[in-house]
Amino acid sequence: MKIIKLSAIDSTNSFLKDLAQDSCLENFTIVTTESQLKGRGQQSSVWLSEPSKNLTFSVFVSFKNFEISNKKYLTFAVSLAVYEAIIEEIKHDVFIKWPNDILSGNKKLCGILVENSIQKTKIKYSVIGIGLNVNQTNFSEAIDKVTSVKLITQKKYDLDVFLNSIILKLKSRIRELENQDFKKLEDNYLSVLYKKNTPTMFKNSSDGLFMGIICGISKDGLLQIELEDETIKEFGIKEVSFA
């Protein structure tokens, strides 16, 4: 496992993607930075982090024979690895918000961005970006509903130790992925999915409100919500949010 430490970079994911194209990388190569200037989240959203207080890093993971049709299980594996590292410290009230944010209560702790390199029908490798609020305690008023591990536990953390914990759990979950233990990954993911089986008010992409119950994830990785008429509708990222 190779770790590249940078003092500042626009985006660890962009840096690692460029590195992967130009050289042969060791599996689980990590790029981490004290200050990420242009961190990216899902669908071009921005991830902001106070320098030297949090974990902002990306991991290169290569695959020998991983079909793109099974990519939702990669989302499950990565989310669960980060969730498990966090739950060891916070102990309770931690959830995965579809597809791969980590929450404490209803406040965001961590954002994850998975970018895949595709070759025909297979994922050749993935660059997994993780931004976890660890020791930061002050957040901009412009950012709503965020928290950190330190705010919850009142303890300061060694970032290198926390990073190592996440990587160990990621390696274990990727091993399950490669062994095609898909049912275990899905069962584990759904067991900690935020608001699953709970009547909830949602907002669609046109700002329409509706009541529904999260009941699962489709084969293509879409969020399945049971509506009041007992039909099930599927939504992609940015097509639905909590009202």
PDB file of C-alpha atoms in Angstrom:
ATOM      1  CA  MET A   1       0.000   0.000   0.000  1.00  0.00           C
ATOM      2  CA  LYS A   2       1.557   3.282  -1.164  1.00  0.00           C
ATOM      3  CA  ILE A   3       0.551   6.609   0.397  1.00  0.00           C
ATOM      4  CA  ILE A   4       1.219   9.903  -1.387  1.00  0.00           C
ATOM      5  CA  LYS A   5       0.873  12.855   1.004  1.00  0.00           C
ATOM      6  CA  LEU A   6       0.348  16.336  -0.417  1.00  0.00           C
ATOM      7  CA  SER A   7       0.114  19.623   1.459  1.00  0.00           C
ATOM      8  CA  ALA A   8      -2.490  21.029  -0.967  1.00  0.00           C
ATOM      9  CA  ILE A   9      -4.187  19.934  -4.192  1.00  0.00           C
ATOM     10  CA  ASP A  10      -7.283  20.904  -6.138  1.00  0.00           C
ATOM     11  CA  SER A  11      -8.755  17.389  -5.980  1.00  0.00           C
ATOM     12  CA  THR A  12      -7.225  14.113  -4.826  1.00  0.00           C
ATOM     13  CA  ASN A  13      -9.532  12.230  -7.189  1.00  0.00           C
ATOM     14  CA  SER A  14      -8.393  14.254 -10.213  1.00  0.00           C
ATOM     15  CA  PHE A  15      -4.731  13.857  -9.203  1.00  0.00           C
ATOM     16  CA  LEU A  16      -5.045  10.088  -8.754  1.00  0.00           C
ATOM     17  CA  LYS A  17      -7.011   9.646 -12.000  1.00  0.00           C
ATOM     18  CA  ASP A  18      -4.242  11.440 -13.907  1.00  0.00           C
ATOM     19  CA  LEU A  19      -1.640   9.290 -12.148  1.00  0.00           C
ATOM     20  CA  ALA A  20      -3.513   6.095 -13.055  1.00  0.00           C
ATOM     21  CA  GLN A  21      -3.567   7.063 -16.734  1.00  0.00           C
ATOM     22  CA  ASP A  22       0.144   7.854 -16.840  1.00  0.00           C
ATOM     23  CA  SER A  23       1.604   5.018 -14.763  1.00  0.00           C
ATOM     24  CA  CYS A  24       1.026   1.524 -13.407  1.00  0.00           C
ATOM     25  CA  LEU A  25      -0.218   2.007  -9.874  1.00  0.00           C
ATOM     26  CA  GLU A  26       0.019  -0.400  -6.960  1.00  0.00           C
ATOM     27  CA  ASN A  27      -3.419  -1.526  -5.824  1.00  0.00           C
ATOM     28  CA  PHE A  28      -4.748   0.575  -2.925  1.00  0.00           C
ATOM     29  CA  THR A  29      -2.446   3.485  -3.706  1.00  0.00           C
ATOM     30  CA  ILE A  30      -3.671   6.436  -1.611  1.00  0.00           C
ATOM     31  CA  VAL A  31      -3.403  10.164  -2.243  1.00  0.00           C
ATOM     32  CA  THR A  32      -4.151  12.286   0.799  1.00  0.00           C
ATOM     33  CA  THR A  33      -3.931  16.040   1.334  1.00  0.00           C
ATOM     34  CA  GLU A  34      -4.032  18.484   4.226  1.00  0.00           C
ATOM     35  CA  SER A  35      -5.907  21.002   2.091  1.00  0.00           C
ATOM     36  CA  GLN A  36      -8.188  20.162  -0.831  1.00  0.00           C
ATOM     37  CA  LEU A  37      -8.932  23.322  -2.794  1.00  0.00           C
ATOM     38  CA  LYS A  38     -11.593  22.052  -5.175  1.00  0.00           C
ATOM     39  CA  GLY A  39     -12.976  18.879  -3.636  1.00  0.00           C
ATOM     40  CA  ARG A  40     -15.774  17.290  -5.644  1.00  0.00           C
ATOM     41  CA  GLY A  41     -18.883  15.363  -4.628  1.00  0.00           C
ATOM     42  CA  GLN A  42     -21.677  13.632  -6.497  1.00  0.00           C
ATOM     43  CA  GLN A  43     -22.999  15.377  -9.625  1.00  0.00           C
ATOM     44  CA  SER A  44     -20.433  18.242  -9.487  1.00  0.00           C
ATOM     45  CA  SER A  45     -21.311  19.287  -5.939  1.00  0.00           C
ATOM     46  CA  VAL A  46     -18.466  20.780  -3.878  1.00  0.00           C
ATOM     47  CA  TRP A  47     -16.854  19.293  -0.752  1.00  0.00           C
ATOM     48  CA  LEU A  48     -15.407  21.926   1.616  1.00  0.00           C
ATOM     49  CA  SER A  49     -12.936  21.020   4.357  1.00  0.00           C
ATOM     50  CA  GLU A  50     -10.849  22.977   6.861  1.00  0.00           C
ATOM     51  CA  PRO A  51      -7.105  22.324   6.273  1.00  0.00           C
ATOM     52  CA  SER A  52      -5.359  19.728   8.475  1.00  0.00           C
ATOM     53  CA  LYS A  53      -8.528  18.933  10.432  1.00  0.00           C
ATOM     54  CA  ASN A  54     -10.159  16.222   8.324  1.00  0.00           C
ATOM     55  CA  LEU A  55      -9.532  13.259   6.060  1.00  0.00           C
ATOM     56  CA  THR A  56      -9.552  14.150   2.382  1.00  0.00           C
ATOM     57  CA  PHE A  57      -8.107  11.337   0.311  1.00  0.00           C
ATOM     58  CA  SER A  58      -8.566   9.074  -2.698  1.00  0.00           C
ATOM     59  CA  VAL A  59      -7.837   5.379  -3.146  1.00  0.00           C
ATOM     60  CA  PHE A  60      -6.963   3.503  -6.331  1.00  0.00           C
ATOM     61  CA  VAL A  61      -8.580   0.047  -6.506  1.00  0.00           C
ATOM     62  CA  SER A  62      -8.027  -2.243  -9.490  1.00  0.00           C
ATOM     63  CA  PHE A  63     -10.156  -5.235 -10.443  1.00  0.00           C
ATOM     64  CA  LYS A  64      -9.363  -8.423 -12.345  1.00  0.00           C
ATOM     65  CA  ASN A  65     -12.880  -9.363 -13.391  1.00  0.00           C
ATOM     66  CA  PHE A  66     -15.601  -7.013 -12.184  1.00  0.00           C
ATOM     67  CA  GLU A  67     -18.633  -6.560 -14.414  1.00  0.00           C
ATOM     68  CA  ILE A  68     -20.029  -3.045 -14.659  1.00  0.00           C
ATOM     69  CA  SER A  69     -23.516  -4.514 -14.239  1.00  0.00           C
ATOM     70  CA  ASN A  70     -22.565  -5.185 -10.592  1.00  0.00           C
ATOM     71  CA  LYS A  71     -21.312  -1.664  -9.850  1.00  0.00           C
ATOM     72  CA  LYS A  72     -23.979  -0.981  -7.198  1.00  0.00           C
ATOM     73  CA  TYR A  73     -22.185  -3.495  -4.978  1.00  0.00           C
ATOM     74  CA  LEU A  74     -19.030  -1.383  -5.217  1.00  0.00           C
ATOM     75  CA  THR A  75     -21.053   1.515  -3.796  1.00  0.00           C
ATOM     76  CA  PHE A  76     -22.232  -0.785  -1.006  1.00  0.00           C
ATOM     77  CA  ALA A  77     -18.688  -2.014  -0.240  1.00  0.00           C
ATOM     78  CA  VAL A  78     -17.130   1.455  -0.068  1.00  0.00           C
ATOM     79  CA  SER A  79     -19.972   2.965   1.976  1.00  0.00           C
ATOM     80  CA  LEU A  80     -19.915   0.107   4.469  1.00  0.00           C
ATOM     81  CA  ALA A  81     -16.144   0.321   4.947  1.00  0.00           C
ATOM     82  CA  VAL A  82     -16.330   4.004   5.890  1.00  0.00           C
ATOM     83  CA  TYR A  83     -19.465   3.459   7.969  1.00  0.00           C
ATOM     84  CA  GLU A  84     -17.754   0.696   9.963  1.00  0.00           C
ATOM     85  CA  ALA A  85     -14.705   2.845  10.722  1.00  0.00           C
ATOM     86  CA  ILE A  86     -16.964   5.649  11.959  1.00  0.00           C
ATOM     87  CA  ILE A  87     -19.309   3.459  14.003  1.00  0.00           C
ATOM     88  CA  GLU A  88     -16.335   2.183  16.020  1.00  0.00           C
ATOM     89  CA  GLU A  89     -15.937   5.732  17.342  1.00  0.00           C
ATOM     90  CA  ILE A  90     -19.488   7.109  17.457  1.00  0.00           C
ATOM     91  CA  LYS A  91     -21.144   3.775  18.429  1.00  0.00           C
ATOM     92  CA  HIS A  92     -24.732   4.627  17.453  1.00  0.00           C
ATOM     93  CA  ASP A  93     -27.034   6.796  15.338  1.00  0.00           C
ATOM     94  CA  VAL A  94     -24.873   6.494  12.198  1.00  0.00           C
ATOM     95  CA  PHE A  95     -26.442   5.746   8.805  1.00  0.00           C
ATOM     96  CA  ILE A  96     -25.652   5.514   5.125  1.00  0.00           C
ATOM     97  CA  LYS A  97     -27.733   7.978   3.127  1.00  0.00           C
ATOM     98  CA  TRP A  98     -28.275   6.719  -0.413  1.00  0.00           C
ATOM     99  CA  PRO A  99     -26.136   6.360  -2.336  1.00  0.00           C
ATOM    100  CA  ASN A 100     -23.028   6.850  -0.209  1.00  0.00           C
ATOM    101  CA  ASP A 101     -23.117   9.767   2.246  1.00  0.00           C
ATOM    102  CA  ILE A 102     -22.540   8.943   5.905  1.00  0.00           C
ATOM    103  CA  LEU A 103     -24.773  10.682   8.437  1.00  0.00           C
ATOM    104  CA  SER A 104     -24.913  10.999  12.193  1.00  0.00           C
ATOM    105  CA  GLY A 105     -28.571  11.578  12.968  1.00  0.00           C
ATOM    106  CA  ASN A 106     -29.541  13.787  10.039  1.00  0.00           C
ATOM    107  CA  LYS A 107     -26.184  15.586   9.766  1.00  0.00           C
ATOM    108  CA  LYS A 108     -23.547  14.779   7.153  1.00  0.00           C
ATOM    109  CA  LEU A 109     -20.229  13.372   8.332  1.00  0.00           C
ATOM    110  CA  CYS A 110     -18.751  12.064   5.113  1.00  0.00           C
ATOM    111  CA  GLY A 111     -19.078  12.308   1.347  1.00  0.00           C
ATOM    112  CA  ILE A 112     -17.861   9.669  -1.099  1.00  0.00           C
ATOM    113  CA  LEU A 113     -17.226   9.927  -4.831  1.00  0.00           C
ATOM    114  CA  VAL A 114     -16.485   6.770  -6.865  1.00  0.00           C
ATOM    115  CA  GLU A 115     -15.197   7.248 -10.418  1.00  0.00           C
ATOM    116  CA  ASN A 116     -14.711   4.167 -12.590  1.00  0.00           C
ATOM    117  CA  SER A 117     -12.508   3.385 -15.579  1.00  0.00           C
ATOM    118  CA  ILE A 118     -14.532   1.153 -17.923  1.00  0.00           C
ATOM    119  CA  GLN A 119     -13.160  -1.372 -20.407  1.00  0.00           C
ATOM    120  CA  LYS A 120     -15.911  -2.987 -22.507  1.00  0.00           C
ATOM    121  CA  THR A 121     -18.286  -4.562 -19.936  1.00  0.00           C
ATOM    122  CA  LYS A 122     -15.904  -4.427 -16.972  1.00  0.00           C
ATOM    123  CA  ILE A 123     -14.665  -1.906 -14.438  1.00  0.00           C
ATOM    124  CA  LYS A 124     -10.896  -1.900 -14.864  1.00  0.00           C
ATOM    125  CA  TYR A 125     -10.241   0.256 -11.816  1.00  0.00           C
ATOM    126  CA  SER A 126     -11.942   2.763  -9.511  1.00  0.00           C
ATOM    127  CA  VAL A 127     -10.748   5.980  -7.913  1.00  0.00           C
ATOM    128  CA  ILE A 128     -12.573   6.356  -4.608  1.00  0.00           C
ATOM    129  CA  GLY A 129     -12.629   9.836  -3.086  1.00  0.00           C
ATOM    130  CA  ILE A 130     -13.520  10.201   0.587  1.00  0.00           C
ATOM    131  CA  GLY A 131     -14.029  13.406   2.560  1.00  0.00           C
ATOM    132  CA  LEU A 132     -14.635  12.764   6.254  1.00  0.00           C
ATOM    133  CA  ASN A 133     -15.135  15.498   8.860  1.00  0.00           C
ATOM    134  CA  VAL A 134     -12.941  14.358  11.740  1.00  0.00           C
ATOM    135  CA  ASN A 135     -11.536  17.157  13.920  1.00  0.00           C
ATOM    136  CA  GLN A 136     -13.252  20.217  12.445  1.00  0.00           C
ATOM    137  CA  THR A 137     -15.655  21.907  14.866  1.00  0.00           C
ATOM    138  CA  ASN A 138     -16.593  25.135  13.085  1.00  0.00           C
ATOM    139  CA  PHE A 139     -18.481  25.096   9.813  1.00  0.00           C
ATOM    140  CA  SER A 140     -19.685  27.831   7.510  1.00  0.00           C
ATOM    141  CA  GLU A 141     -23.281  28.894   8.068  1.00  0.00           C
ATOM    142  CA  ALA A 142     -23.735  28.387   4.330  1.00  0.00           C
ATOM    143  CA  ILE A 143     -23.310  24.639   4.819  1.00  0.00           C
ATOM    144  CA  ASP A 144     -26.429  23.107   6.318  1.00  0.00           C
ATOM    145  CA  LYS A 145     -26.654  19.991   8.479  1.00  0.00           C
ATOM    146  CA  VAL A 146     -23.006  18.950   8.803  1.00  0.00           C
ATOM    147  CA  THR A 147     -21.060  17.615  11.756  1.00  0.00           C
ATOM    148  CA  SER A 148     -17.770  15.916  12.615  1.00  0.00           C
ATOM    149  CA  VAL A 149     -16.594  12.951  14.640  1.00  0.00           C
ATOM    150  CA  LYS A 150     -15.010  15.297  17.205  1.00  0.00           C
ATOM    151  CA  LEU A 151     -18.213  17.325  17.624  1.00  0.00           C
ATOM    152  CA  ILE A 152     -20.053  14.123  18.498  1.00  0.00           C
ATOM    153  CA  THR A 153     -17.485  12.361  20.705  1.00  0.00           C
ATOM    154  CA  GLN A 154     -15.610  15.424  22.068  1.00  0.00           C
ATOM    155  CA  LYS A 155     -12.339  13.608  21.265  1.00  0.00           C
ATOM    156  CA  LYS A 156      -9.495  14.623  18.950  1.00  0.00           C
ATOM    157  CA  TYR A 157      -8.327  11.987  16.472  1.00  0.00           C
ATOM    158  CA  ASP A 158      -5.055  11.021  14.859  1.00  0.00           C
ATOM    159  CA  LEU A 159      -5.864  11.307  11.147  1.00  0.00           C
ATOM    160  CA  ASP A 160      -3.322   8.669  10.105  1.00  0.00           C
ATOM    161  CA  VAL A 161      -4.828   6.124  12.503  1.00  0.00           C
ATOM    162  CA  PHE A 162      -8.351   6.891  11.250  1.00  0.00           C
ATOM    163  CA  LEU A 163      -7.196   6.592   7.638  1.00  0.00           C
ATOM    164  CA  ASN A 164      -5.597   3.215   8.313  1.00  0.00           C
ATOM    165  CA  SER A 165      -8.810   1.961   9.912  1.00  0.00           C
ATOM    166  CA  ILE A 166     -10.837   2.930   6.834  1.00  0.00           C
ATOM    167  CA  ILE A 167      -8.346   1.305   4.444  1.00  0.00           C
ATOM    168  CA  LEU A 168      -8.310  -1.973   6.384  1.00  0.00           C
ATOM    169  CA  LYS A 169     -12.100  -2.109   6.282  1.00  0.00           C
ATOM    170  CA  LEU A 170     -12.124  -1.119   2.597  1.00  0.00           C
ATOM    171  CA  LYS A 171      -9.763  -3.970   1.736  1.00  0.00           C
ATOM    172  CA  SER A 172     -12.027  -6.411   3.575  1.00  0.00           C
ATOM    173  CA  ARG A 173     -15.173  -5.196   1.794  1.00  0.00           C
ATOM    174  CA  ILE A 174     -13.453  -5.174  -1.620  1.00  0.00           C
ATOM    175  CA  ARG A 175     -12.440  -8.784  -0.956  1.00  0.00           C
ATOM    176  CA  GLU A 176     -16.132  -9.619  -0.447  1.00  0.00           C
ATOM    177  CA  LEU A 177     -16.898  -7.818  -3.682  1.00  0.00           C
ATOM    178  CA  GLU A 178     -14.320  -9.829  -5.611  1.00  0.00           C
ATOM    179  CA  ASN A 179     -15.655 -13.031  -4.042  1.00  0.00           C
ATOM    180  CA  GLN A 180     -19.107 -11.987  -5.315  1.00  0.00           C
ATOM    181  CA  ASP A 181     -20.603 -12.036  -1.841  1.00  0.00           C
ATOM    182  CA  PHE A 182     -23.248  -9.657  -3.170  1.00  0.00           C
ATOM    183  CA  LYS A 183     -26.102 -10.725  -0.897  1.00  0.00           C
ATOM    184  CA  LYS A 184     -24.072 -10.001   2.240  1.00  0.00           C
ATOM    185  CA  LEU A 185     -23.066  -6.575   0.920  1.00  0.00           C
ATOM    186  CA  GLU A 186     -26.643  -5.677   0.035  1.00  0.00           C
ATOM    187  CA  ASP A 187     -28.098  -6.974   3.293  1.00  0.00           C
ATOM    188  CA  ASN A 188     -25.495  -5.087   5.334  1.00  0.00           C
ATOM    189  CA  TYR A 189     -26.035  -1.888   3.332  1.00  0.00           C
ATOM    190  CA  LEU A 190     -29.819  -1.963   3.569  1.00  0.00           C
ATOM    191  CA  SER A 191     -29.667  -2.656   7.308  1.00  0.00           C
ATOM    192  CA  VAL A 192     -28.093   0.775   7.923  1.00  0.00           C
ATOM    193  CA  LEU A 193     -29.732   2.737   5.084  1.00  0.00           C
ATOM    194  CA  TYR A 194     -31.110   6.086   6.277  1.00  0.00           C
ATOM    195  CA  LYS A 195     -34.935   6.188   6.542  1.00  0.00           C
ATOM    196  CA  LYS A 196     -35.417   2.686   5.123  1.00  0.00           C
ATOM    197  CA  ASN A 197     -38.920   1.365   5.901  1.00  0.00           C
ATOM    198  CA  THR A 198     -39.858   4.716   7.470  1.00  0.00           C
ATOM    199  CA  PRO A 199     -42.709   6.856   6.027  1.00  0.00           C
ATOM    200  CA  THR A 200     -40.922   9.978   4.791  1.00  0.00           C
ATOM    201  CA  MET A 201     -41.705  13.160   2.855  1.00  0.00           C
ATOM    202  CA  PHE A 202     -39.665  13.482  -0.351  1.00  0.00           C
ATOM    203  CA  LYS A 203     -39.147  16.172  -2.971  1.00  0.00           C
ATOM    204  CA  ASN A 204     -38.684  15.327  -6.643  1.00  0.00           C
ATOM    205  CA  SER A 205     -36.535  17.205  -9.175  1.00  0.00           C
ATOM    206  CA  SER A 206     -39.425  19.556 -10.040  1.00  0.00           C
ATOM    207  CA  ASP A 207     -39.923  20.427  -6.338  1.00  0.00           C
ATOM    208  CA  GLY A 208     -43.064  18.318  -6.034  1.00  0.00           C
ATOM    209  CA  LEU A 209     -43.653  16.815  -2.590  1.00  0.00           C
ATOM    210  CA  PHE A 210     -44.762  13.249  -2.008  1.00  0.00           C
ATOM    211  CA  MET A 211     -44.906  10.694   0.797  1.00  0.00           C
ATOM    212  CA  GLY A 212     -43.128   7.367   0.407  1.00  0.00           C
ATOM    213  CA  ILE A 213     -41.084   4.615   2.016  1.00  0.00           C
ATOM    214  CA  ILE A 214     -37.562   3.635   0.937  1.00  0.00           C
ATOM    215  CA  CYS A 215     -37.755  -0.092   0.286  1.00  0.00           C
ATOM    216  CA  GLY A 216     -34.590  -1.016  -1.607  1.00  0.00           C
ATOM    217  CA  ILE A 217     -32.043  -0.422  -4.353  1.00  0.00           C
ATOM    218  CA  SER A 218     -32.688  -1.549  -7.942  1.00  0.00           C
ATOM    219  CA  LYS A 219     -30.332  -3.697 -10.010  1.00  0.00           C
ATOM    220  CA  ASP A 220     -29.074  -0.501 -11.645  1.00  0.00           C
ATOM    221  CA  GLY A 221     -28.453   1.181  -8.295  1.00  0.00           C
ATOM    222  CA  LEU A 222     -31.555   3.391  -8.301  1.00  0.00           C
ATOM    223  CA  LEU A 223     -33.388   4.240  -5.081  1.00  0.00           C
ATOM    224  CA  GLN A 224     -36.700   2.371  -4.814  1.00  0.00           C
ATOM    225  CA  ILE A 225     -39.499   4.210  -3.017  1.00  0.00           C
ATOM    226  CA  GLU A 226     -42.936   2.726  -2.344  1.00  0.00           C
ATOM    227  CA  LEU A 227     -45.592   5.374  -2.918  1.00  0.00           C
ATOM    228  CA  GLU A 228     -48.896   5.812  -1.113  1.00  0.00           C
ATOM    229  CA  ASP A 229     -50.724   3.833  -3.824  1.00  0.00           C
ATOM    230  CA  GLU A 230     -48.319   0.916  -3.069  1.00  0.00           C
ATOM    231  CA  THR A 231     -46.503   1.212  -6.415  1.00  0.00           C
ATOM    232  CA  ILE A 232     -42.707   1.341  -6.398  1.00  0.00           C
ATOM    233  CA  LYS A 233     -40.916   4.114  -8.258  1.00  0.00           C
ATOM    234  CA  GLU A 234     -37.180   4.287  -8.946  1.00  0.00           C
ATOM    235  CA  PHE A 235     -35.067   7.452  -8.725  1.00  0.00           C
ATOM    236  CA  GLY A 236     -31.550   8.386  -9.788  1.00  0.00           C
ATOM    237  CA  ILE A 237     -29.161  10.777  -8.035  1.00  0.00           C
ATOM    238  CA  LYS A 238     -30.525  14.335  -7.943  1.00  0.00           C
ATOM    239  CA  GLU A 239     -34.007  13.135  -8.998  1.00  0.00           C
ATOM    240  CA  VAL A 240     -35.201  12.939  -5.395  1.00  0.00           C
ATOM    241  CA  SER A 241     -34.280  14.364  -1.997  1.00  0.00           C
ATOM    242  CA  PHE A 242     -35.632  14.460   1.519  1.00  0.00           C
ATOM    243  CA  ALA A 243     -38.123  17.293   1.961  1.00  0.00           C
TER     244      ALA A 243
END
